[in-house]
Coordinates of C-alpha atoms and ligand atoms in Angstrom, one line a residue:
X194 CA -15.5 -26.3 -19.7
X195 CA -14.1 -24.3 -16.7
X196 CA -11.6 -22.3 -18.1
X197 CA -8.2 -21.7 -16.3
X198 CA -8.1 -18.9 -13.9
X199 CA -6.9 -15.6 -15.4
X200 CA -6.7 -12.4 -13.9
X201 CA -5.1 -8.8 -14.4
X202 CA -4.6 -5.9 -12.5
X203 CA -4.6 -2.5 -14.5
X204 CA -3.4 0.3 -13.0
X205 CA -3.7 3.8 -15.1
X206 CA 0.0 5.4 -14.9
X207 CA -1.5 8.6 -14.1
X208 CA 0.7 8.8 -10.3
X209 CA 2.3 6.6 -7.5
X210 CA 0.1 3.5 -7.2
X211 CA -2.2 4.6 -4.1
X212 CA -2.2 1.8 -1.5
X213 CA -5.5 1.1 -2.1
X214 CA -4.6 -0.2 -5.7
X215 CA -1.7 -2.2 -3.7
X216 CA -4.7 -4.1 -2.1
X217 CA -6.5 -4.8 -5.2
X218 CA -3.8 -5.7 -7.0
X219 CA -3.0 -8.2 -4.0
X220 CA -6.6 -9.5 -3.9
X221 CA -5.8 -10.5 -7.4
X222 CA -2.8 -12.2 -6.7
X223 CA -4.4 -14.5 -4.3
X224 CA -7.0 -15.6 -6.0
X225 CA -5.0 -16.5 -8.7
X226 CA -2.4 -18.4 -6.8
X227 CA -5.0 -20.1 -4.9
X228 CA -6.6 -21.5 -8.2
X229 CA -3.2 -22.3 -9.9
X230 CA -3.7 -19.4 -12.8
X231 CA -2.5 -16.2 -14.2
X232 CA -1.9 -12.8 -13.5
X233 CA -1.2 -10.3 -16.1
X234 CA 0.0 -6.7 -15.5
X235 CA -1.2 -4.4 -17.7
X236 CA -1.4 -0.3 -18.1
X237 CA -4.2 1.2 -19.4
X238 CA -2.2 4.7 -20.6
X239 CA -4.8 5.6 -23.1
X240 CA -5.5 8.6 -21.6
X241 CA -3.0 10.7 -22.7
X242 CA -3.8 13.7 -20.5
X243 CA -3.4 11.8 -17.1
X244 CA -0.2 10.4 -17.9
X245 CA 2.9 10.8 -15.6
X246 CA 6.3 10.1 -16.8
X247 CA 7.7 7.4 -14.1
X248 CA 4.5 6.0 -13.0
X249 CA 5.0 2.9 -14.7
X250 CA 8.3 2.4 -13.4
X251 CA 7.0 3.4 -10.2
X252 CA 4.3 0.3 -10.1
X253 CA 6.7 -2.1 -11.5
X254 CA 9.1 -1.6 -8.3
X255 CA 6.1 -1.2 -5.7
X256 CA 5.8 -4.5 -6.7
X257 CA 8.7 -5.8 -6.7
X258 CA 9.2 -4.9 -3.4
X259 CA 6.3 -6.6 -2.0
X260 CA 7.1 -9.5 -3.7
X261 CA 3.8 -9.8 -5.9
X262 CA 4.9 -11.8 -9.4
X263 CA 3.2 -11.4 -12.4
X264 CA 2.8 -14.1 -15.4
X265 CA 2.2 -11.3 -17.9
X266 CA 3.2 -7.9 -18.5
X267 CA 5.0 -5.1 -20.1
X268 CA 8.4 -6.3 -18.3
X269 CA 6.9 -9.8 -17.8
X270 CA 6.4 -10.6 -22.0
X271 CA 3.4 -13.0 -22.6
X272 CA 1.4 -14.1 -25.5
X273 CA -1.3 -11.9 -25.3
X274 CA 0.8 -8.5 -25.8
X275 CA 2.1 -5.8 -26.3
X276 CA 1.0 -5.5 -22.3
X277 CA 0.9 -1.4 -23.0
X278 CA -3.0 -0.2 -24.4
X279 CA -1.2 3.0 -25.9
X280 CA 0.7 0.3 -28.4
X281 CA -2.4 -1.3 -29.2
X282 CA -4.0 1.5 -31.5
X283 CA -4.7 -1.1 -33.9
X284 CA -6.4 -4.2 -32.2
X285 CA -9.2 -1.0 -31.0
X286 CA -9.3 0.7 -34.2
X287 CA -10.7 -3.1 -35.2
X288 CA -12.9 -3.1 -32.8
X289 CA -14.4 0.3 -32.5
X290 CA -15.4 -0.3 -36.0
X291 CA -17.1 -3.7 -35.6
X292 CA -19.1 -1.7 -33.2
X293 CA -20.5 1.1 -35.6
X294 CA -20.7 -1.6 -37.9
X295 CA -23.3 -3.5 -35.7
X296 CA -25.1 -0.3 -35.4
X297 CA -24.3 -0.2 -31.5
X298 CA -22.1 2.5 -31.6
X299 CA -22.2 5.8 -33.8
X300 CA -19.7 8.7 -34.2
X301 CA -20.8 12.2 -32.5
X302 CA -18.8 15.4 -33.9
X303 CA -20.2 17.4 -31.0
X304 CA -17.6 20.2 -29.8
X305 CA -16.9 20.8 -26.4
X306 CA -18.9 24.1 -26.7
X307 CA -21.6 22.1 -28.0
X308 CA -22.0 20.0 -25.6
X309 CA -21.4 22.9 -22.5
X310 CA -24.4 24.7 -24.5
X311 CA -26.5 21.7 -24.1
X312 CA -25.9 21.5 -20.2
X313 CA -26.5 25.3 -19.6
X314 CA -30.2 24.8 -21.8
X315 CA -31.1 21.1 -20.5
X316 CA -31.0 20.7 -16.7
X317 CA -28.8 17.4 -16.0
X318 CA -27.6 17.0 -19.6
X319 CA -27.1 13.5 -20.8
X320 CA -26.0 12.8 -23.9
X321 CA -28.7 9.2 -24.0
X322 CA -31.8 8.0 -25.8
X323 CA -33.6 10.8 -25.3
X324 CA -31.3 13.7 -26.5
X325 CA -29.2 11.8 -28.7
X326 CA -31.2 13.2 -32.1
X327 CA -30.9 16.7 -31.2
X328 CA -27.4 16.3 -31.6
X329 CA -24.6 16.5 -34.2
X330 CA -23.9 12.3 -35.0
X331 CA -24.0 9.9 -37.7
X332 CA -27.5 9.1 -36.1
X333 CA -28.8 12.8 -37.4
X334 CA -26.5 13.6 -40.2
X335 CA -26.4 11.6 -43.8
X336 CA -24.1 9.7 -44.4
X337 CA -22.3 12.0 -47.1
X338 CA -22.4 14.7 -44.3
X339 CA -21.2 12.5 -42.0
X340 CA -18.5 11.3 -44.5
X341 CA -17.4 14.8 -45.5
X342 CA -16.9 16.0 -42.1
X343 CA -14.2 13.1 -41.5
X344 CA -12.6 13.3 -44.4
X345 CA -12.6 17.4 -43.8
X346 CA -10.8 16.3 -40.3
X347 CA -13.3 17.2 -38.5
X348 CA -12.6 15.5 -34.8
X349 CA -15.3 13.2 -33.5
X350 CA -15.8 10.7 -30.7
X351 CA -17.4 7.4 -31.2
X352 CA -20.0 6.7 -28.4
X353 CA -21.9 3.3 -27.4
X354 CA -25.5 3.6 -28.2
X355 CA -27.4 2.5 -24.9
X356 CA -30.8 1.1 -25.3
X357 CA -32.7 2.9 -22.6
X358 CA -35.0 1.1 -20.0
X359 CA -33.4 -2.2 -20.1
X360 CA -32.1 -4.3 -16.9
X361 CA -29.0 -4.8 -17.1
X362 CA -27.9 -7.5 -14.3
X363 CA -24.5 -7.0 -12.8
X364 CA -23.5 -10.2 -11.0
X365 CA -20.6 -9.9 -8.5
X366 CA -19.3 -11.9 -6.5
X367 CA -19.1 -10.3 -3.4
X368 CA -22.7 -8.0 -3.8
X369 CA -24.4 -10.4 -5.6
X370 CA -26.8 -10.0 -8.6
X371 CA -27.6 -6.1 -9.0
X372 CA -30.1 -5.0 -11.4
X373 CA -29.7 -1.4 -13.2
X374 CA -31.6 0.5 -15.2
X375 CA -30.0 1.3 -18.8
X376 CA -31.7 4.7 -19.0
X377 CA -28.9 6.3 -15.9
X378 CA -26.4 5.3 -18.1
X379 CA -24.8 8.0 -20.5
X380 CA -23.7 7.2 -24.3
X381 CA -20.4 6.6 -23.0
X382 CA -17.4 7.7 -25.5
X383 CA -15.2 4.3 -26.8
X384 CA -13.4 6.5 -28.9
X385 CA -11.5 9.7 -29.5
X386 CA -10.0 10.5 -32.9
X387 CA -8.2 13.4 -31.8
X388 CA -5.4 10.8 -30.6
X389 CA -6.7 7.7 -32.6
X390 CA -7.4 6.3 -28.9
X391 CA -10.4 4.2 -27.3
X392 CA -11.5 5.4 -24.1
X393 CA -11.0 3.2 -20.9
X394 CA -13.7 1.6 -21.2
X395 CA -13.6 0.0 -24.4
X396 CA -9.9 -1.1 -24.2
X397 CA -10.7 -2.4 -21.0
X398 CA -12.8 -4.9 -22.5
X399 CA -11.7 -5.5 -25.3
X400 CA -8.7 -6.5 -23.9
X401 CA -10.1 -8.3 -21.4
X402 CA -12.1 -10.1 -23.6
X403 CA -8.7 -11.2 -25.6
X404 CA -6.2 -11.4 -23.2
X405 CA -8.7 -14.3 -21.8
X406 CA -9.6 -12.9 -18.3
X407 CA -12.0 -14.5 -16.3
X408 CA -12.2 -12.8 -12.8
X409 CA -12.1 -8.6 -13.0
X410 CA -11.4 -7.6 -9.4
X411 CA -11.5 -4.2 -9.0
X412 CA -11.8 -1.6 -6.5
X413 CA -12.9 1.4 -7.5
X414 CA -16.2 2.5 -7.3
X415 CA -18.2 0.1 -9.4
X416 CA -21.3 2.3 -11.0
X417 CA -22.0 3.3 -13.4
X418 CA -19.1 1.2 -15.2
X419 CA -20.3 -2.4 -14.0
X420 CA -23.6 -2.1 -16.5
X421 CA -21.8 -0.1 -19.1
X422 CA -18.8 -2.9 -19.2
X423 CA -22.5 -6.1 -19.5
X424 CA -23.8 -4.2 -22.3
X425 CA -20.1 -4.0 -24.0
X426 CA -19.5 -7.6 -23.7
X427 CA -23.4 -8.6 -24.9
X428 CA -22.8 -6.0 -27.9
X429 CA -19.8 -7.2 -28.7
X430 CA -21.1 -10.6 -28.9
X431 CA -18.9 -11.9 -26.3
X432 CA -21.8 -12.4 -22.9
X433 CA -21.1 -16.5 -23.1
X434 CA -17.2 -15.8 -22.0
X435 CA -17.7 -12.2 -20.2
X436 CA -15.7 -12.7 -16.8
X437 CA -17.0 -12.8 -13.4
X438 CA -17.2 -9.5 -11.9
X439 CA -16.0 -8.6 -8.5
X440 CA -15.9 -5.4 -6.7
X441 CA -13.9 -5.1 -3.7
X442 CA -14.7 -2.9 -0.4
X443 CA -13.6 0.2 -0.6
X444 CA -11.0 1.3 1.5
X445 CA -12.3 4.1 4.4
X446 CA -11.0 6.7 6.2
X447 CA -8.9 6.0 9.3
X448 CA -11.0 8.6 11.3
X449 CA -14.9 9.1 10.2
X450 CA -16.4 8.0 6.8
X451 CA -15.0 8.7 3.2
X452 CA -12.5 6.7 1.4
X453 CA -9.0 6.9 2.0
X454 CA -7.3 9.5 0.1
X455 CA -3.8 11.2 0.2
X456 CA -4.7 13.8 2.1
X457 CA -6.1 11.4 5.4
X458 CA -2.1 10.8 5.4
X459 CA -0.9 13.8 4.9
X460 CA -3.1 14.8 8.3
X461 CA -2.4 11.7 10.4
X462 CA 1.0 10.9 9.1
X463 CA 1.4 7.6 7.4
X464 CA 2.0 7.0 4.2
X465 CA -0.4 6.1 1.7
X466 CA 1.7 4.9 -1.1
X467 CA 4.2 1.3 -1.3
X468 CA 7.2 3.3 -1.9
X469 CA 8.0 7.0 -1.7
X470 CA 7.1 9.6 -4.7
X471 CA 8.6 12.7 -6.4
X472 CA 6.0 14.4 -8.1
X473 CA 8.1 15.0 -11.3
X474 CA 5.9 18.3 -12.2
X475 CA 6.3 19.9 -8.3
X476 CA 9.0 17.8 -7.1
X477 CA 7.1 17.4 -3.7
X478 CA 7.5 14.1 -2.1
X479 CA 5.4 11.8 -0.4
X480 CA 6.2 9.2 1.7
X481 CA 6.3 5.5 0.8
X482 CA 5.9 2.3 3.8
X483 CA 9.3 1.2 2.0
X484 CA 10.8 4.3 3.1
X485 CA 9.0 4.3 6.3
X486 CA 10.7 1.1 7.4
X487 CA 7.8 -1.1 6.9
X488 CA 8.8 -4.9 6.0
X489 CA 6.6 -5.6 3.0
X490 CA 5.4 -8.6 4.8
X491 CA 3.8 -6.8 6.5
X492 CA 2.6 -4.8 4.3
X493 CA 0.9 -7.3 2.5
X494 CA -0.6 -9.2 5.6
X495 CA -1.8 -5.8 6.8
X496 CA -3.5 -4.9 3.7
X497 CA -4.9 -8.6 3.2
X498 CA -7.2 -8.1 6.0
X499 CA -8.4 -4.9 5.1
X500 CA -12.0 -6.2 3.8
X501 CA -11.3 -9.7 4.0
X502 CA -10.5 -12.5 6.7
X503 CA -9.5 -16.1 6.9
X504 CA -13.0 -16.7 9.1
X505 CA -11.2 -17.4 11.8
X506 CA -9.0 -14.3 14.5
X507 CA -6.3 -15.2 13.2
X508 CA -4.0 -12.3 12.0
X509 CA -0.3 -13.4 11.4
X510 CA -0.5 -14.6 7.7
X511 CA 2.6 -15.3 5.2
X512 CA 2.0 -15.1 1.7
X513 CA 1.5 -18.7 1.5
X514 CA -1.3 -18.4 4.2
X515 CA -2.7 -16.2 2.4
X516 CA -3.0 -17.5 -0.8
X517 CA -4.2 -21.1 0.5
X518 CA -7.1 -19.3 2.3
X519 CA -8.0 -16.9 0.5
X520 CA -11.9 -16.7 -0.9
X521 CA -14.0 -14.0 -1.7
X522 CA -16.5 -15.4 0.6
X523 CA -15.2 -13.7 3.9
X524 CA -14.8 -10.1 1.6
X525 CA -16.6 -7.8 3.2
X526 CA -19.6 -5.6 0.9
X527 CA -19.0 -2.5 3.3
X528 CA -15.9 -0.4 3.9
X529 CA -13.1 -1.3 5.6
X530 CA -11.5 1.2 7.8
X531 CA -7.8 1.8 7.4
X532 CA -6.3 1.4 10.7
X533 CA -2.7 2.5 10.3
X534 CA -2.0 1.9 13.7
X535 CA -2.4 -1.5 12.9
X536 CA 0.0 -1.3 10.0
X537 CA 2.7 -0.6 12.7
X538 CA 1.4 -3.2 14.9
X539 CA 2.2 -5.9 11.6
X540 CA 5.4 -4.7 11.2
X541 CA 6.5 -5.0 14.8
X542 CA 5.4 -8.5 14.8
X543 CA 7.2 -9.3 11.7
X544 CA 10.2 -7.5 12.8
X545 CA 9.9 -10.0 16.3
X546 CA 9.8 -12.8 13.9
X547 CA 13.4 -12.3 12.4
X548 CA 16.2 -13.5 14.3
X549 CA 18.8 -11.5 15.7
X550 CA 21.1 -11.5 12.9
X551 CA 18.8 -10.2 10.2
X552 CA 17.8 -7.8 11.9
X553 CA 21.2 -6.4 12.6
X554 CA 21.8 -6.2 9.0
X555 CA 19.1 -4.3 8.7
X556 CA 20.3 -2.0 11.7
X557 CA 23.9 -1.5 10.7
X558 CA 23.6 1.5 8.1
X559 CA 21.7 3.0 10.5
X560 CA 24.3 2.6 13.1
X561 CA 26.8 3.2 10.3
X562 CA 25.0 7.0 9.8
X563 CA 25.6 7.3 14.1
X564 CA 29.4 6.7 12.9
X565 CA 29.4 3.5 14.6
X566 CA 29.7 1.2 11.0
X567 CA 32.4 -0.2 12.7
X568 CA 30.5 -2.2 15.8
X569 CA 31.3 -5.6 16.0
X570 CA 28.3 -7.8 14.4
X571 CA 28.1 -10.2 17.5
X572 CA 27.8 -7.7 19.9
X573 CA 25.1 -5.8 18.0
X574 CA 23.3 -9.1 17.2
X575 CA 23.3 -9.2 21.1
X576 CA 21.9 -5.8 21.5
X577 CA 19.2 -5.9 19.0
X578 CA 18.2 -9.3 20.8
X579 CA 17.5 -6.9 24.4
X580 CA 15.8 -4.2 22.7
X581 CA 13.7 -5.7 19.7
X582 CA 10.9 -6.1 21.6
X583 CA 10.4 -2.3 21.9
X584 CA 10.6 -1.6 18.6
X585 CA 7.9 -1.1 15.3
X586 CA 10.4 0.2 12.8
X587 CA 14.5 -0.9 12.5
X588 CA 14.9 3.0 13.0
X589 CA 13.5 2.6 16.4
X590 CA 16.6 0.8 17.2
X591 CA 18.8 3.6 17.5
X592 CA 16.4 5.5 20.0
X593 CA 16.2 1.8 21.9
X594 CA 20.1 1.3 22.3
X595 CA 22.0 3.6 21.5
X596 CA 23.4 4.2 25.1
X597 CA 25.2 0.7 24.1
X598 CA 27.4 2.6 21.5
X599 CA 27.4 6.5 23.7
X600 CA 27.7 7.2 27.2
X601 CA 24.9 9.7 28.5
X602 CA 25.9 13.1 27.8
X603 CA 22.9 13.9 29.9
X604 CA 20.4 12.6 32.6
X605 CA 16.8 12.6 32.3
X606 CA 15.4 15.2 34.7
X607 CA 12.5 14.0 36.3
X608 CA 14.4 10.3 36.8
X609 CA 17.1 12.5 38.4
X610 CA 14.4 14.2 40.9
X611 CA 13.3 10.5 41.8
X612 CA 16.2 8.6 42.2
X613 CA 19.4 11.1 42.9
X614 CA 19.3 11.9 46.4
X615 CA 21.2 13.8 48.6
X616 CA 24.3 10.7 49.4
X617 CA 23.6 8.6 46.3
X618 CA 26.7 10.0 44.9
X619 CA 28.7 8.1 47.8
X620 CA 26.7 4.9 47.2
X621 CA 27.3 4.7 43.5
X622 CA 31.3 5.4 44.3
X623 CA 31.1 2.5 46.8
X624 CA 29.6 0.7 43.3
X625 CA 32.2 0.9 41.9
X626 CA 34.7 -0.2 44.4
X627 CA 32.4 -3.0 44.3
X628 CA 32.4 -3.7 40.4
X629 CA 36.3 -3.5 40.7
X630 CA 36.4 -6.4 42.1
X631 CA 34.4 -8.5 39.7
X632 CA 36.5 -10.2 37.3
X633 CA 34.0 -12.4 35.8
X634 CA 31.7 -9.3 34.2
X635 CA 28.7 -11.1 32.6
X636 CA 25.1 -11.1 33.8
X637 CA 24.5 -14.5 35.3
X638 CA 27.8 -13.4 37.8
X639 CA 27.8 -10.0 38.4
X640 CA 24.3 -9.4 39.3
X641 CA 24.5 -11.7 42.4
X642 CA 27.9 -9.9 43.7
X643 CA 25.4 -6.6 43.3
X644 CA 22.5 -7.5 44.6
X645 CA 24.7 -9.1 47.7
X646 CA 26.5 -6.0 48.6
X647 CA 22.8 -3.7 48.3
X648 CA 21.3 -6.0 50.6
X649 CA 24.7 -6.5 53.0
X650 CA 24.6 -2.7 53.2
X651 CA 20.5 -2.8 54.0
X652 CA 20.1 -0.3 51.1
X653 CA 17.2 0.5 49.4
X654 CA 17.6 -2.3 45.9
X655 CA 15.3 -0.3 43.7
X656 CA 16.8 3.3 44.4
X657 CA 20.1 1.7 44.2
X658 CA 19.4 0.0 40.6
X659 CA 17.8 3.3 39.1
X660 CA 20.5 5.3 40.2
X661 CA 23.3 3.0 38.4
X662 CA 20.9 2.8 35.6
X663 CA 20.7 6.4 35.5
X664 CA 24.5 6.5 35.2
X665 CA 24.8 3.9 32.7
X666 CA 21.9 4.9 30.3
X667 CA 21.1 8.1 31.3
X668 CA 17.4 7.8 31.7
X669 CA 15.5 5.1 34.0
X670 CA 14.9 2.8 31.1
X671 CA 16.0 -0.2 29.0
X672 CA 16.7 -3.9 29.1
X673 CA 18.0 -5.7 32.1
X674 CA 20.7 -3.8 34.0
X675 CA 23.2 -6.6 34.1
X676 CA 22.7 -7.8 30.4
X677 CA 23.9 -3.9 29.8
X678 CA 27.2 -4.1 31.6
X679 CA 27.9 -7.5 30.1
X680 CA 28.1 -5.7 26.9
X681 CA 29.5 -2.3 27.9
X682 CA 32.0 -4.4 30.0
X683 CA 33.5 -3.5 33.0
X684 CA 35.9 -0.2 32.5
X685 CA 32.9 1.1 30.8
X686 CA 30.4 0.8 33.2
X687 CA 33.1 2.2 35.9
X688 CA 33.7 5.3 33.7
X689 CA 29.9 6.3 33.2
X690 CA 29.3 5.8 36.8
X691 CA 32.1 8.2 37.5
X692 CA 31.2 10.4 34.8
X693 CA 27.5 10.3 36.9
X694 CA 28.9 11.0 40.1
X695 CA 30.4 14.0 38.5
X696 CA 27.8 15.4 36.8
X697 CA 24.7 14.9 38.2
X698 CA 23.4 17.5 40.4
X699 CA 21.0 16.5 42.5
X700 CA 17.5 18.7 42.3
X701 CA 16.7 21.3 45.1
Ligands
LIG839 N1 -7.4 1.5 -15.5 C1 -8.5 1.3 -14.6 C2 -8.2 1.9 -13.3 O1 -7.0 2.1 -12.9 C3 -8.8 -0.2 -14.4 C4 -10.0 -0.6 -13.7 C5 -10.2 -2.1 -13.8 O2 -9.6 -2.8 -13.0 O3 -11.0 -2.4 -14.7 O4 -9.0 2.3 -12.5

């Protein structure tokens, strides 16, 4: 019988979630939305040395924020719980035992100095079939020995007993059937009784295995773990229900080869984390695409294509989109470059897509911080309307209009060596005699009454029209002239023409 679609994402709070685990965790959420079945959220905290205080709160917002739901989770609830590995002590305890049990797992009270002896004596130390019985485990020692050491508190691991030379066949979805050979793989510790915790890997599946998951998408790099995890699930007993693997494209370098890491954004300057972080032990911060005034629209569409496509150019994608074409058919096996400029590219087209309105409620703090909170909402609706189309980030609003809200305190030098000749200043004061008699100030009748009086005179129309503008906005740029004075009105636009013919000097 098929069984329902059930998938988890399972970040380790050991950090902010890097954006890379953003698109994982994404690739999860639309494959199960586009089969109708679950997600589950769960942290795998059982390694108590990694763990940062916040990081779990940090994950739960990131996605908020993006708008990715889970079914099941720590804040979520769900049947399978607790959602936390570090509460689940018990359910392992259970199952690290079956293990040893079974003989496919044995306990190993090796020291750390032990074990650093081994690798300065054995060139590329393994702890595997073939040194395994030099060593100090319950596969050397009698069981008394064995016995007496634990109940002395001795600390030991427990360790997975790998069969060497065996094929182990990983099948993924996106690379197909892979065939590895059991002798690379290491006696991997499941268990460490110095804080009564399983490893990563053996929670992992194990809780895998119970929570019901059939599709493990992940995106780190697969080997060795892949193997490892086929020979867990066959030892275990569990091969018949062991879910279908799938190992995403890792996520590459903007410039050059590597994967993606903090530092690439660092160097080029974007972020590479949802929302910004405080390292709690150093306080430094880095910066989030929240922060950064990315819509997390477009986040997600951004990072949807990032190994996969909808076999077809098209790039604007909603959520829905998404999920009803989603497949790992058109996932890529080989990298995918992370082209941040094409982050900003997404968000300027999602910022085009809202209408005026919204996007003047997302503009108004910042207009509030210019001390202009008080601007009426119509008239910046208006504005934002003119200037949007210039814009990748709300912020870039300001730098857009804010000649709207302040008259030009300066003029931009080079448009004042091109356009404010010698007699200019006589011209623009003829302007205004000519704007004084305008009553009717909008666009559609003002620019006529202009354009008639430059070409009555026989002037020069576009020296004429930068030199205003250079009055009005103080540089030679901007939306339509006459959709400016509408708003500014008609005292205004009088006042910064003056206050041009005043101060402009023109160059030598
Ligand atoms: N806790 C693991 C990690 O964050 C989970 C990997 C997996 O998806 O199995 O890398």
């Amino acid at each position: 019988m098929e069984r329902k679609v059930r998938v988890r994402f399972a970040p380790s709070p050991t950090g902010p979630l890097h954006i890379g685990g953003v698109r994982t965790a994404l690739y999860n959420y639309l494959f199960a939305r586009r089969h109708g079945g679950e997600m589950i959220l769960r942290i795998e905290d059982t390694d108590s040395n990694r763990f940062v205080p916040g990081a779990e709160d940090y994950i739960n917002e990131a996605f908020k924020w993006l708008g990715i739901k889970f079914d099941e989770g720590v804040r979520e609830g769900g049947k399978y719980g607790p959602y936390r590995q570090s509460e689940r002590r018990d359910i392992y305890r259970k199952y690290v035992n079956q293990l040893i049990e079974s003989g496919r797992a044995y306990i190993a009270f090796d020291t750390p100095e032990e074990l650093e002896a081994k690798r300065v004596e054995i060139a590329n130390f393994q702890y595997d079939a073939r040194t395994r019985s030099s060593m100090r485990n319950s596969l050397t020692l009698s069981e008394e020995e064995v016995k007496s050491l634990i109940d002395g508190g001795e600390k030991y691991v427990v360790r997975f007993l790998v069969e060497p030379d065996r094929d182990v066949v990983v099948n993924d979805l996106i690379r197909g059937e892979v065939t590895i050979n059991s002798s690379i793989l290491d006696d991997k510790v499941l268990y460490k009784s110095a804080d009564d915790l399983p490893t990563y890997h053996l929670a992992n599946i194990v809780d895998d295995h119970l929570m019901e998951v059939t599709h493990v998408i992940r995106g780190e790099e697969w080997l060795p773990s892949a193997p490892l995890h086929v020979l867990l699930y066959e030892a275990f007993g569990w091969a018949d229900t062991m879910p279908q693997f799938v190992h995403l494209p890792l996520l590459l370098k903007p410039d050059g080869k590597g994967k993606l890491s903090k530092r690439d954004g660092d160097r080029l300057g974007f972020p590479v984390f949802p929302l910004q972080w405080t390292d709690p032990k150093t306080g430094d911060i880095s910066s989030g695409y929240r922060e950064s005034g990315y819509l997390p629209e477009a986040v997600i569409n951004f990072l949807a294509l990032l190994g996969w496509n909808p076999g077809t150019d098209e790039e604007i994608l909603s959520l829905d989109d998404l999920i009803s074409k989603f497949s790992f058919e058109h996932c890529s096996k080989s990298g995918a470059k992370f082209d941040f400029e094409k982050g900003k590219w997404f968000n300027h087209k999602y910022l085009q897509e809202m209408n005026d309105e919204q996007l003047s409620e997302l503009y108004m703090p910042i207009l509030a911080e210019h001390g202009h909170g008080d601007a009426d909402a119509a008239t910046v609706a208006k504005i934002v309307g003119m200037v949007k189309s210039r814009i990748n980030f709300v912020k870039d609003l300001w730098e857009q209009s804010k000649f709207f809200f302040e008259a030009p305190t300066t003029y931009a030098e080079k448009d004042v060596r091109k356009r404010w000749k010698e007699g200019m200043a006589t011209t623009m004061a003829e302007l205004i005699e000519v704007l004084r008699g305008i009553d009717d100030f909008s666009s559609a009748a003002a620019e006529p009454i202009v354009l008639g009086w430059i070409a009555e005179r026989g002037y020069h129309l576009g020296n004429v029209m930068n030199a205003f503008r250079l009055t009005v906005v103080g540089e030679c740029k901007g939306p339509h002239m006459f959709d400016i004075t509408e708003v500014l009105g008609r005292e205004e636009t009088i006042r910064r023409i003056q206050a041009g013919i005043d101060n402009i000097k023109p160059a030598e």
